[in-house]
């Protein structure tokens, strides 16, 4: 999509003198436009030339979005077959620069801080990792790459270095002092859980939490009683109210009520001081979309009488609705971090046809671009964050950017691939290029989280 300065309908362009009245009107509309769209200059930082895909490029994954100040996308999709949830790759410092990602993007929302934590590169870190699969008890099987025989260890020895400042390695003592007396919530899918488990593992060098959740509950609450601090993970892969076609079969289509809150987490918003919202890979599964309790369309459904919608339609609605729920939580006085889409890295084929992520080192700064459907999803998140921040200025809610996308597009080496399980006899399991090995690259997300929390604490305490 290119923006043209003018389009000639017929013949050659005509020139005419502009009157003072015309210039006055022009200046008036420029002023109105600038005031009405306060984030417009930041949107200009996003690429102008974007290829839009109605469906992900056969090697994909899934998740959702919504807000209230503009109508979401209504693009029609010619989608046929959905993919599920995996990705990985190797260091290559001689390829293209991630130009579409390298420019500064919408407002981080963080006052008084000029350093962009999310523009930088991966550099060697001989000191890593800071825990192992034997010292941390919260690592799930499908993330336990060392247990299942991954032969290389170099993927654990990198850290993220921003261009304009130093990002300290996660310090569990320092982090626990920052969050003393606070509550931290993760809301999203299994990648959100992956992030939370990395944080628990890093903190386990100092203290192990008490799990006070019910054994059968997929939503977990950890308490650090010595610090009066707790961490929650609330499963809400679509962020909005959902209903399964079959309660016992997660492969059947989900029904998404895109303009309705998911009360499993929205009812608890006010209990958090810090809330990390994320979603992504579920949004490419077969789904039916409802607005105002009426069927509005679907993705990957076989009914020819239902309008096929683009995946960005539900993704935009989901974040818009989630942010609306937060802005309406009157007693919430905390900080919301939008952790952006973490790309998958299937190479050599789609997820269900042998696609794999077998690289052993990061791409270099110039090695990988975000493109296609993943760029579209990222763009939706950035736009909806800008809207939420505008509303948040009135409601008193602080929305902050936690940009995992730019760093992680370079980490094709960090997924479990085939090392999330033992080889099965007469069993074919797709390679996992969606989740992340622990220890692994997403431990750096907690370096970023520590700095983001530190900034909030400093900004809220003028004497610190």
Tab-separated table of N, CA and C in Angstrom, residues 30 42 78 92-93 104 110 137 144 194 212 227 285 314 357-358 364 369 381 396 410 412 416 460:
chain	number	residue	atom	x	y	z
A	30	UNK	N	-5.633	21.021	9.506
A	30	UNK	CA	-4.390	20.426	10.000
A	30	UNK	C	-4.348	20.461	11.521
A	42	UNK	N	3.325	8.949	15.929
A	42	UNK	CA	3.919	7.685	16.294
A	42	UNK	C	3.493	6.606	15.322
A	78	UNK	N	-9.961	-15.568	2.726
A	78	UNK	CA	-10.182	-16.763	1.932
A	78	UNK	C	-9.521	-17.953	2.601
A	92	UNK	N	22.521	-15.490	11.929
A	92	UNK	CA	22.907	-15.142	10.585
A	92	UNK	C	23.042	-13.643	10.535
A	93	UNK	N	24.244	-13.149	10.610
A	93	UNK	CA	24.441	-11.701	10.743
A	93	UNK	C	24.633	-11.021	9.408
A	104	UNK	N	11.368	3.424	15.552
A	104	UNK	CA	10.694	3.520	16.843
A	104	UNK	C	9.189	3.488	16.629
A	110	UNK	N	5.935	5.483	28.939
A	110	UNK	CA	6.757	5.587	30.136
A	110	UNK	C	7.301	7.013	30.261
A	137	UNK	N	11.719	-25.967	39.487
A	137	UNK	CA	10.683	-26.992	39.472
A	137	UNK	C	9.444	-26.612	38.664
A	144	UNK	N	11.240	-28.216	28.489
A	144	UNK	CA	12.433	-28.748	29.154
A	144	UNK	C	13.387	-29.357	28.124
A	194	UNK	N	4.585	-19.439	29.883
A	194	UNK	CA	6.013	-19.642	29.630
A	194	UNK	C	6.835	-18.499	30.236
A	212	UNK	N	-0.636	-21.507	46.080
A	212	UNK	CA	-1.872	-21.542	46.861
A	212	UNK	C	-3.095	-21.789	45.985
A	227	UNK	N	7.893	-11.351	51.187
A	227	UNK	CA	7.889	-10.051	50.512
A	227	UNK	C	6.468	-9.507	50.315
A	285	UNK	N	-6.876	-20.249	14.866
A	285	UNK	CA	-7.652	-21.478	14.950
A	285	UNK	C	-9.066	-21.251	14.402
A	314	UNK	N	-10.614	-10.371	14.510
A	314	UNK	CA	-10.811	-10.793	15.897
A	314	UNK	C	-9.685	-10.298	16.798
A	357	UNK	N	12.533	-25.606	13.583
A	357	UNK	CA	13.287	-24.444	14.033
A	357	UNK	C	14.585	-24.973	14.623
A	358	UNK	N	15.507	-25.335	13.766
A	358	UNK	CA	16.697	-26.075	14.198
A	358	UNK	C	17.948	-25.222	14.310
A	364	UNK	N	21.682	-12.126	13.564
A	364	UNK	CA	22.294	-10.853	13.885
A	364	UNK	C	21.316	-9.717	13.679
A	369	UNK	N	13.589	-10.066	9.222
A	369	UNK	CA	12.535	-9.062	9.251
A	369	UNK	C	11.226	-9.658	9.745
A	381	UNK	N	-1.650	-4.484	17.423
A	381	UNK	CA	-1.371	-4.277	18.846
A	381	UNK	C	-0.892	-2.848	19.110
A	396	UNK	N	-6.946	7.363	34.272
A	396	UNK	CA	-5.870	7.231	35.248
A	396	UNK	C	-5.120	5.919	35.154
A	410	UNK	N	14.431	-12.257	16.145
A	410	UNK	CA	15.812	-12.686	15.879
A	410	UNK	C	16.171	-13.987	16.598
A	412	UNK	N	15.233	-17.346	16.511
A	412	UNK	CA	14.716	-18.600	15.964
A	412	UNK	C	15.386	-19.820	16.577
A	416	UNK	N	11.659	-25.151	21.499
A	416	UNK	CA	11.938	-26.558	21.799
A	416	UNK	C	12.146	-27.438	20.577
A	460	UNK	N	6.885	6.930	40.348
A	460	UNK	CA	5.824	7.127	41.334
A	460	UNK	C	6.332	7.626	42.667
